Coordinates of C-alpha atoms and ligand atoms in Angstrom, one line a residue:
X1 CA -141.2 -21.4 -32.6
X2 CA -141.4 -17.8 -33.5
X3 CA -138.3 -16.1 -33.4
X4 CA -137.9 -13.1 -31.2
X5 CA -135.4 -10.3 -29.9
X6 CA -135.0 -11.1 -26.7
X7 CA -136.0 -13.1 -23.7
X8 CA -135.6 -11.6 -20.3
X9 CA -136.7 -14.2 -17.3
X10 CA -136.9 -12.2 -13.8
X11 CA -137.3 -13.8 -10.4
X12 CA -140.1 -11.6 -10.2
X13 CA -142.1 -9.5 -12.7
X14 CA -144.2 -7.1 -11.4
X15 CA -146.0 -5.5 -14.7
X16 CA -148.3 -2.7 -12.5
X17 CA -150.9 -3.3 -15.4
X18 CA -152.1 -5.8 -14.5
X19 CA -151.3 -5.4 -10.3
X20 CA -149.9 -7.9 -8.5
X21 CA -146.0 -10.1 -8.8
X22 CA -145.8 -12.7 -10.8
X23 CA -143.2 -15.3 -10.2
X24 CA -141.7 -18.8 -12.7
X25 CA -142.9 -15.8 -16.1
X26 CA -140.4 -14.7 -19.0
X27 CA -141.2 -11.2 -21.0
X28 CA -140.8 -11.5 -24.3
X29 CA -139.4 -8.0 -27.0
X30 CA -139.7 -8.3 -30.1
X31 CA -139.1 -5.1 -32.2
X32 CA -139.2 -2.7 -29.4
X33 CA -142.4 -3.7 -28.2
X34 CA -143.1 -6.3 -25.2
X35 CA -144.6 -9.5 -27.5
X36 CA -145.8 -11.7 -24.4
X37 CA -145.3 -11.7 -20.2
X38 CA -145.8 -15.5 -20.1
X39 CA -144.8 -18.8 -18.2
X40 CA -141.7 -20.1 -18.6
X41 CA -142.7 -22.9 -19.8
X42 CA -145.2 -20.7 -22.8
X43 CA -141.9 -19.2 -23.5
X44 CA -139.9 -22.3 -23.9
X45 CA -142.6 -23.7 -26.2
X46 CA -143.6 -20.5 -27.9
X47 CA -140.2 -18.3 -28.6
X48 CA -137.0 -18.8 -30.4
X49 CA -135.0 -15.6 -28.7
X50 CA -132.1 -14.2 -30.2
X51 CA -130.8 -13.0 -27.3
X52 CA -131.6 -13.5 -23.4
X53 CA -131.3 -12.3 -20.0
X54 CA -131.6 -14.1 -16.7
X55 CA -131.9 -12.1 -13.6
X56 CA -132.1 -14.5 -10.9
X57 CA -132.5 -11.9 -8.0
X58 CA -134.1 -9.0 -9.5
X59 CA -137.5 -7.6 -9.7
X60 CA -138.2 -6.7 -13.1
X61 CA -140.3 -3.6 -13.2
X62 CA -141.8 -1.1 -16.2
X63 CA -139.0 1.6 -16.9
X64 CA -140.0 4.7 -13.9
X65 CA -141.1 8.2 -15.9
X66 CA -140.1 11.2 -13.9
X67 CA -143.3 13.2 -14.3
X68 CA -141.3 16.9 -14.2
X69 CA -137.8 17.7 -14.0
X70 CA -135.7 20.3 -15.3
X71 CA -132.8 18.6 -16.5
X72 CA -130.3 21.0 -17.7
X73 CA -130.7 22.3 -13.9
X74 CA -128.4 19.3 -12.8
X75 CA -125.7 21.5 -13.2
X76 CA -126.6 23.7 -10.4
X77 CA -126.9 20.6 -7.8
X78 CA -126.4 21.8 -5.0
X79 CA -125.9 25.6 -5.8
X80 CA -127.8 27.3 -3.5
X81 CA -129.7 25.3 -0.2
X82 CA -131.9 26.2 3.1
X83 CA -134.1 29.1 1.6
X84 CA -137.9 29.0 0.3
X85 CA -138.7 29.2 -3.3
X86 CA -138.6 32.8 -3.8
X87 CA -135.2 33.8 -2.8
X88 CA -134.0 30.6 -4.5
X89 CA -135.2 31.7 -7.2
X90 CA -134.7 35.4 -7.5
X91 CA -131.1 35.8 -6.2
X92 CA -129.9 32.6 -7.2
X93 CA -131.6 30.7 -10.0
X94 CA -132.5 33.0 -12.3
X95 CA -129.5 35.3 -11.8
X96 CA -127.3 32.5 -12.6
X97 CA -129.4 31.1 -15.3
X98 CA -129.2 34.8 -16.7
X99 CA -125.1 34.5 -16.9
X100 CA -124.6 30.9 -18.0
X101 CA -127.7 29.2 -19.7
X102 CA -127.1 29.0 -23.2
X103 CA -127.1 25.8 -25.8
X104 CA -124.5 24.7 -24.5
X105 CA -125.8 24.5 -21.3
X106 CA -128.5 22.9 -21.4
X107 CA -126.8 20.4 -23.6
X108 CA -124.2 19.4 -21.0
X109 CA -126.6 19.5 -18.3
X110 CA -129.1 17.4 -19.9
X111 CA -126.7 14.7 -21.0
X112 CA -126.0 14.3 -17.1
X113 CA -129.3 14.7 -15.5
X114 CA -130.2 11.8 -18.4
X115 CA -126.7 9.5 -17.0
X116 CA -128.3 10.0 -13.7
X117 CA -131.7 9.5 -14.7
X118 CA -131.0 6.3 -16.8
X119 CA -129.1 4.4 -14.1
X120 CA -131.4 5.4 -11.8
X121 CA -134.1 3.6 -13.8
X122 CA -135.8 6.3 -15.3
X123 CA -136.6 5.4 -19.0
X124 CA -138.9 8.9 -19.5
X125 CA -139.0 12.2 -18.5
X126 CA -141.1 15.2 -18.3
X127 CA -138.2 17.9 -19.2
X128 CA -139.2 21.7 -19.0
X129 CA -136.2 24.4 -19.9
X130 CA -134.3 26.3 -22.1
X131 CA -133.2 25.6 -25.2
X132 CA -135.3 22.2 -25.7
X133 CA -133.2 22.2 -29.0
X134 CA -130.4 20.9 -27.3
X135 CA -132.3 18.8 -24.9
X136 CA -133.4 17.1 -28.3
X137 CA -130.0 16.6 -29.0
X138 CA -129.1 14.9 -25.9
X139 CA -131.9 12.6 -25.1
X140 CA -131.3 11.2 -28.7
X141 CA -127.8 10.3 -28.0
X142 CA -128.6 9.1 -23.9
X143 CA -131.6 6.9 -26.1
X144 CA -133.5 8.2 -23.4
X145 CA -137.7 9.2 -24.0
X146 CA -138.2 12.5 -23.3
X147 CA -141.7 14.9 -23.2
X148 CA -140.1 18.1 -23.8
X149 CA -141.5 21.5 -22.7
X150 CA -141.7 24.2 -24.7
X151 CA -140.8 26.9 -22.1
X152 CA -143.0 30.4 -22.1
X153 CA -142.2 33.6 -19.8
X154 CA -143.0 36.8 -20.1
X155 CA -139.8 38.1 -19.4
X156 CA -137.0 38.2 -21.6
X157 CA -133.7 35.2 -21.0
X158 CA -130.6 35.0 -23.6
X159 CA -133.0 32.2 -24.9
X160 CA -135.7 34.7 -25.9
X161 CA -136.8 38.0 -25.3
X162 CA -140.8 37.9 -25.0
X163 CA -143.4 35.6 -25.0
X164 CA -143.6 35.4 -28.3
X165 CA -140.2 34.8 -28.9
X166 CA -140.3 31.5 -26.8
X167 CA -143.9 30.5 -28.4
X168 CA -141.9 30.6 -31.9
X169 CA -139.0 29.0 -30.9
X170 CA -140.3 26.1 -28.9
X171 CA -142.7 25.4 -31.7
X172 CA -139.4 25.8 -34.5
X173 CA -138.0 23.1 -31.7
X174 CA -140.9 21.1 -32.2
X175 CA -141.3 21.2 -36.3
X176 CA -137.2 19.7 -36.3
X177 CA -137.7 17.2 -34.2
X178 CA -141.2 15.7 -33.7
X179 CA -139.7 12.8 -36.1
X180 CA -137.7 11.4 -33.3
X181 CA -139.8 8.7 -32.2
X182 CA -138.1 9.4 -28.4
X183 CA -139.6 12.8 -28.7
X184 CA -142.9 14.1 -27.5
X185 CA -143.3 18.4 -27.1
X186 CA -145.4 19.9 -24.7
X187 CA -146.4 23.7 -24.7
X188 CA -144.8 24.7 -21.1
X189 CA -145.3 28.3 -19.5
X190 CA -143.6 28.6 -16.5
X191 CA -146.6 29.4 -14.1
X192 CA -149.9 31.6 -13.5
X193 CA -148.0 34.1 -12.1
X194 CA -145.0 34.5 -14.6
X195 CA -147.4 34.4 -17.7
X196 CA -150.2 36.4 -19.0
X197 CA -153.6 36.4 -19.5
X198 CA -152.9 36.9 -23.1
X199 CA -150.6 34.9 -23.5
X200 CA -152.2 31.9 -21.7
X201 CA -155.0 32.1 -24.1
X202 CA -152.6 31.5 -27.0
X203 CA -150.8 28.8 -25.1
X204 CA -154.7 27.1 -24.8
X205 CA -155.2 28.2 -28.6
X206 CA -152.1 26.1 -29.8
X207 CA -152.5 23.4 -27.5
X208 CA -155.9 22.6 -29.2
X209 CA -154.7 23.0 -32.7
X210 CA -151.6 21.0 -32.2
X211 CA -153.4 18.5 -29.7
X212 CA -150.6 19.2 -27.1
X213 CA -150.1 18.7 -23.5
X214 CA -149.9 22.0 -20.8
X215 CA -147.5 21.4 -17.8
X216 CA -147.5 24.2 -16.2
X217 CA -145.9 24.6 -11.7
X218 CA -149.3 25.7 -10.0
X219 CA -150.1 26.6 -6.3
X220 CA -146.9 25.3 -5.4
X221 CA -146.4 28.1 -2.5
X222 CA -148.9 29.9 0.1
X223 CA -147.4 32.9 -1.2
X224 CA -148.3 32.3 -4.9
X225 CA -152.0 31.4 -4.0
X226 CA -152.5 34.5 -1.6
X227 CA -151.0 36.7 -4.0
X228 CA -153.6 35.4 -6.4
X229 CA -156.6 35.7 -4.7
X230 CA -155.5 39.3 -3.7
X231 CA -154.7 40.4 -6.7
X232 CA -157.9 38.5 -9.3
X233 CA -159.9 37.2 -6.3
X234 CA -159.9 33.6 -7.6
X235 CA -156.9 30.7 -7.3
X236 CA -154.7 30.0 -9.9
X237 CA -156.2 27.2 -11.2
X238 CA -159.6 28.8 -11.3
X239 CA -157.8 31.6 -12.9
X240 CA -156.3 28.9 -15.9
X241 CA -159.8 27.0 -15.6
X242 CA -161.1 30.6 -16.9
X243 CA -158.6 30.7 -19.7
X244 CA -159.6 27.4 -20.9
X245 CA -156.6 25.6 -19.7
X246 CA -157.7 23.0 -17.9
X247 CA -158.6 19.3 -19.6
X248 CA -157.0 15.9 -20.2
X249 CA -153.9 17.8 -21.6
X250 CA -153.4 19.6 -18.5
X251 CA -150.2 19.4 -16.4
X252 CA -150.3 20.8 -13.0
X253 CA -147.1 20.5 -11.1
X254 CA -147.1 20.5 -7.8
X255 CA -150.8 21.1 -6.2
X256 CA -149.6 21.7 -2.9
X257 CA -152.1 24.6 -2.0
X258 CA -155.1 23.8 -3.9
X259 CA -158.6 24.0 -2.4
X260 CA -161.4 21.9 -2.0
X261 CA -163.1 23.6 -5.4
X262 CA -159.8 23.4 -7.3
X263 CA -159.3 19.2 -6.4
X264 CA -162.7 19.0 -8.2
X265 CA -162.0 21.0 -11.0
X266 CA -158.7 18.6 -11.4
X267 CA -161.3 15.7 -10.9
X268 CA -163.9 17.0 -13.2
X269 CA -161.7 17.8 -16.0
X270 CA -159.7 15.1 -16.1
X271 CA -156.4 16.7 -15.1
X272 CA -153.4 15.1 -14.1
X273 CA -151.3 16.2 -11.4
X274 CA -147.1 15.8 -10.8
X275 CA -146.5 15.2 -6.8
X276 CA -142.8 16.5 -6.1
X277 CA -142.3 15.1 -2.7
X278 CA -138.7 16.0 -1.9
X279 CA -138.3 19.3 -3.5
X280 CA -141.6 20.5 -1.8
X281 CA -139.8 19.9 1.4
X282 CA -136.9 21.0 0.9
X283 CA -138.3 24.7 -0.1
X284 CA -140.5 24.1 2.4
X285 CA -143.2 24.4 0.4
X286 CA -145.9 22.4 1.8
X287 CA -147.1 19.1 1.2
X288 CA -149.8 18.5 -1.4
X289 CA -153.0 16.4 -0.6
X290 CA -152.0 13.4 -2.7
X291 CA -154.5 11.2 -0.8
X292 CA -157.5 13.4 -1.7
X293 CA -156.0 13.9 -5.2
X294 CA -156.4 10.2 -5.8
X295 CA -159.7 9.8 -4.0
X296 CA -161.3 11.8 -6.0
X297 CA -159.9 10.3 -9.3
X298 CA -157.4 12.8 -10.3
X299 CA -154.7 10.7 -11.7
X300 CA -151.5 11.2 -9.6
X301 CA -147.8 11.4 -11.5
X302 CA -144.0 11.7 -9.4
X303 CA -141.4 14.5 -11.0
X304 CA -138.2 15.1 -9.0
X305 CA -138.2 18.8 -10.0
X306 CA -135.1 20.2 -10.9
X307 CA -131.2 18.7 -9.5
X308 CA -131.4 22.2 -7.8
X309 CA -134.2 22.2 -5.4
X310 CA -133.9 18.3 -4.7
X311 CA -130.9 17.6 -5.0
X312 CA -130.9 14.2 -6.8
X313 CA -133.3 12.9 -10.0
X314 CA -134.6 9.3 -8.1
X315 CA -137.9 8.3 -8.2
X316 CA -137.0 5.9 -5.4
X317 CA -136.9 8.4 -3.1
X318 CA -139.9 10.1 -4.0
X319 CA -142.1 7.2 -4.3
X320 CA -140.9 6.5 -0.5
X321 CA -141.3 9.9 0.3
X322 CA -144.9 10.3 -1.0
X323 CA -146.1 7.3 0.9
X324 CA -144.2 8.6 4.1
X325 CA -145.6 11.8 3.9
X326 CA -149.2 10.9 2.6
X327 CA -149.4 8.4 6.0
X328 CA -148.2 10.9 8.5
X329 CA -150.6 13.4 7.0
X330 CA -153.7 11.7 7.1
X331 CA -152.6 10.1 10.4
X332 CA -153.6 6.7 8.5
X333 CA -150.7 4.0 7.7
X334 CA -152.5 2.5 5.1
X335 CA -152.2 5.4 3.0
X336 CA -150.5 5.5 -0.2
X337 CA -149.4 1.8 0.0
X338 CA -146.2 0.7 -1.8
X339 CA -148.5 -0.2 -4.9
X340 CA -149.7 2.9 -5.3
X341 CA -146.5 4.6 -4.8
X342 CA -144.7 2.6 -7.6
X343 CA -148.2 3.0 -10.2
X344 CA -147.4 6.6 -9.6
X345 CA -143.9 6.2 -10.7
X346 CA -144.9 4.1 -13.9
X347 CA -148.3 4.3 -14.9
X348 CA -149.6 7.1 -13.7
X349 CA -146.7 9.3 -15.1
X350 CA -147.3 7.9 -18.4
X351 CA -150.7 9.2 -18.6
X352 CA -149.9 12.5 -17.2
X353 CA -147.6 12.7 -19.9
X354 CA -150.2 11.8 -22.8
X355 CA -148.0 8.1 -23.2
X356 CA -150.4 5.5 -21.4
X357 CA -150.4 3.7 -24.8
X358 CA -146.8 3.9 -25.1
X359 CA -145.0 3.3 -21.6
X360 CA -145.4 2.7 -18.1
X361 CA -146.6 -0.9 -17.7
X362 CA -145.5 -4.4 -19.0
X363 CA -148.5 -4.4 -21.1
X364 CA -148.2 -6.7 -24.4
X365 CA -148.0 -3.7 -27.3
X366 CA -146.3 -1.4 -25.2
X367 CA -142.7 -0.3 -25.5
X368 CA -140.3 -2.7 -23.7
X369 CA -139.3 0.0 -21.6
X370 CA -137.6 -2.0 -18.6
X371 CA -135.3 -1.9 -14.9
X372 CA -134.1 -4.7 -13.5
X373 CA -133.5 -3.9 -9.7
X374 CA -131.3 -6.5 -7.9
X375 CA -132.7 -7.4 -4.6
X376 CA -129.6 -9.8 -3.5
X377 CA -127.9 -6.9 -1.6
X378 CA -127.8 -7.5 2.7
X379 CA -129.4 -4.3 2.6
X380 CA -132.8 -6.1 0.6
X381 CA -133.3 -9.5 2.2
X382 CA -135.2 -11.1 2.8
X383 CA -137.8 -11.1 0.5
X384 CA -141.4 -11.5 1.4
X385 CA -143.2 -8.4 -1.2
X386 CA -140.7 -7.6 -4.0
X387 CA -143.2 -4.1 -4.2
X388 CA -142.7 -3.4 -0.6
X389 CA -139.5 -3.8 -1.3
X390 CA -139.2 -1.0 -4.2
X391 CA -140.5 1.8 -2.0
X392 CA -139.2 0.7 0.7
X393 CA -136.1 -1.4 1.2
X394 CA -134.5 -0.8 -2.3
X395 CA -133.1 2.4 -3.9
X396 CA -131.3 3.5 -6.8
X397 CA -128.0 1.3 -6.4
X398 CA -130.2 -1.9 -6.6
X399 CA -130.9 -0.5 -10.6
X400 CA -129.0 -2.9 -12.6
X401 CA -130.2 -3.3 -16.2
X402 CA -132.6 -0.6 -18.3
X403 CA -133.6 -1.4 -22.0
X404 CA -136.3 1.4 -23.7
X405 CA -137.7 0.6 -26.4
X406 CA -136.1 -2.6 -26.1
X407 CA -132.4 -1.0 -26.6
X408 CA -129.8 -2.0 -24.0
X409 CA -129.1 1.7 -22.6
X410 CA -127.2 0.1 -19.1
X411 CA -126.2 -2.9 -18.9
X412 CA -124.8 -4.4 -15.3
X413 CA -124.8 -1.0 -14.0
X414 CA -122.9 0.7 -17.0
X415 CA -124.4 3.3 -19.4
X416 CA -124.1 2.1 -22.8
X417 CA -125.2 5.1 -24.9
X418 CA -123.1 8.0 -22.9
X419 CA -119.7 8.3 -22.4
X420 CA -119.7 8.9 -18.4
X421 CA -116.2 10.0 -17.9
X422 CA -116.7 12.6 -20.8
X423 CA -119.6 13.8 -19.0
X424 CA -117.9 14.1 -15.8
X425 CA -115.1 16.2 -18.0
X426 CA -117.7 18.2 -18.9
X427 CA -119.7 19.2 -15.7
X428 CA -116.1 20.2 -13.8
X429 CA -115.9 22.8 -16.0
X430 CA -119.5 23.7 -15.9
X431 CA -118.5 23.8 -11.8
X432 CA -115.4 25.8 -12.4
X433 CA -117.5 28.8 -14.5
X434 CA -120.5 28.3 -12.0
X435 CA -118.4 29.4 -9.4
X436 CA -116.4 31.9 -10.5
Ligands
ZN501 ZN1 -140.1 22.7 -11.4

């Protein structure tokens, strides 16, 4: 018998790669990495475990990657509501972000967007902000895995004053902490219309030399779009496509307005695209063509967006959403089925986020990146389809138990890597400054 790290034996054990539940199977972890998904009876036979887990009513599923978020932003929850993306962002977003953000911040905010995250069962995120230095910091402590953005504007923030300025901090960002094997760095400009031609091209210049992802928000309003075409007479994306922007590395966030030539340019160059269900509604936005996305091969991720324009970090939701919404769109209730939804909030994310290797599926090799959701409550029985169940019975409460990288982070619905009332100390002040 080969001795192991730990046994964890689900009622059911739905891996998404390979599809489908399985039921009477234990996983094995061994050294961070998922050894074997294998009958009980295999396991029995096969592995001495140091330590085991039995989770009688629970589905255990891979650990959900929240494809783009901005994390520090959970301090501004619920800041400023009702109004469409521009005002949001021009009298309250940025002019608050203009008095307050600062290390500090964005440390603070990220420690309890990543409390909320983890217990939520989000094992990996897709962070773009200020100040990734101290989103570094944090994610190390929560144990959480983290692709971090390296944010680019053109215009200047008390985190830098000019393109350039963000280009050689986030890469400074990158250099102190691209040893943390938590840590992965994308190259993050905020969007077409708030970066450059110039600087674009250095963006697709570094991303080639350092083989880094672009994430980028694109066509995510009308507005953005017709302002576009008015002003270069071709979308965004054609626009980036130009630049040389567009490949396997490429990020686009949101893709509510993109055109019939843009889905194949996604399609042809292998792009991946972040679907932010609830956020897009809530700025009223639009809803991206999700179904048309994944028909024609582009692969598909979930983000939450920011705690600001949401107003909660739950994939949950958005996998419900997205199937919602992708069925009353296409007038077609087969669309998007509960599958999908939940490959979207594994798999699929950890592609987009250059991590299919790493994350997002129960696959033996992979990092034992876990949830356990509890299906006992009144509110989840019966049980006929445990996946059905995910997007649409269950929600975020029903999280019980994460491990990533094989590491206990909560355990019976506690966090074991972050102090939550400290956290809580924290963001009241953060609340009492914010409103002042
Ligand atoms: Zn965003």
């Amino acid at each position: 018998m080969k001795p192991v790290d730990l046994r964890i034996d689900a009622r059911w054990i739905v891996p998404v790669e390979p599809a489908g539940v399985l039921t009477g199977h234990a996983v094995i972890v061994d050294g961070g990495r998922i050894v074997a998904v294998l009958p009980v009876a295999d396991a029995d036979a096969g592995y001495a475990p140091r330590d085991s887990r039995t989770l009688g009513s629970h589905v255990l599923i891979p650990g959900l990657v929240n494809a783009h978020t901005h994390t520090a932003m959970t301090l501004m929850r619920g800041i400023a509501d009702d109004m469409p993306l521009k005002p949001w962002l021009e009298q309250h977003i940025w002019p608050c972000e203009g008095r307050f953000v600062s290390a500090e911040f964005v440390f603070d905010g990220t420690l309890l967007g990543a409390a909320e995250m983890l217990r939520s069962g989000i094992t990996c995120c897709n962070d773009m902000y200020f100040y990734p230095d101290a989103a570094a910091r944090a994610y190390e402590i929560a144990g959480m895995r983290a692709l971090l953005g390296m944010p680019v504007l053109e215009f200047p923030t008390p985190y830098a004053a000019d393109a350039d300025a963000y280009l050689t901090r986030g890469l400074a960002t990158r250099d102190a902490f691209k040893h943390v094997p938590l840590l992965r760095f994308a190259l993050a400009p905020h969007a077409p219309y708030t970066v450059s031609d110039a600087t674009w091209s250095r963006i697709v210049m570094y991303a080639r030399q350092l083989d880094l992802p672009i994430q980028t928000h694109l066509a995510e309003t009308r507005a953005e779009v017709d302002d576009a075409l008015a002003a270069t007479g071709i979308t965004p994306l054609a626009r980036l496509h130009r630049l040389g922007a567009t490949g396997p590395n490429f990020i686009a966030i949101h893709a509510v307005h993109v055109t019939e030539a843009d889905i194949a340019t996604l399609a042809r160059q292998s792009c991946h695209v972040v679907h932010c269900p609830a956020s897009n509604m809530k700025l009223a936005s639009g809803i991206a063509p999700v179904t048309t996305l994944l028909a024609q091969g582009v692969n598909v991720a979930l983000g939450s967006d920011g705690a600001a324009s949401n107003n909660r970090l739950d994939l949950f939701s958005e996998m419900r959403l997205a199937s919602l919404l992708a069925k009353v769109t296409t007038r077609d209730a087969a669309a998007l089925p509960a599958a999908t939804a939940l490959q979207m909030a594994t798999l699929n994310g950890a592609r987009a986020l250059g991590l299919g290797d790493v994350t997002g599926s129960l696959l033996p090799g992979k990092l034992a990146d876990l949830v356990a959701v509890d299906l006992a409550d009144v509110a989840t029985q019966p049980v006929f389809d445990p996946v059905s169940h995910l997007v649409n019975a269950a929600d975020r409460a029903c999280v019980s138990d994460v491990w990533v990288g094989g590491v206990k982070i909560v355990a019976e619905r506690r966090l074991a890597t972050i102090d939550e009332s400290a956290v809580l100390a924290r963001t009241h002040a953060w609340q009492r400054k914010l409103a002042s």
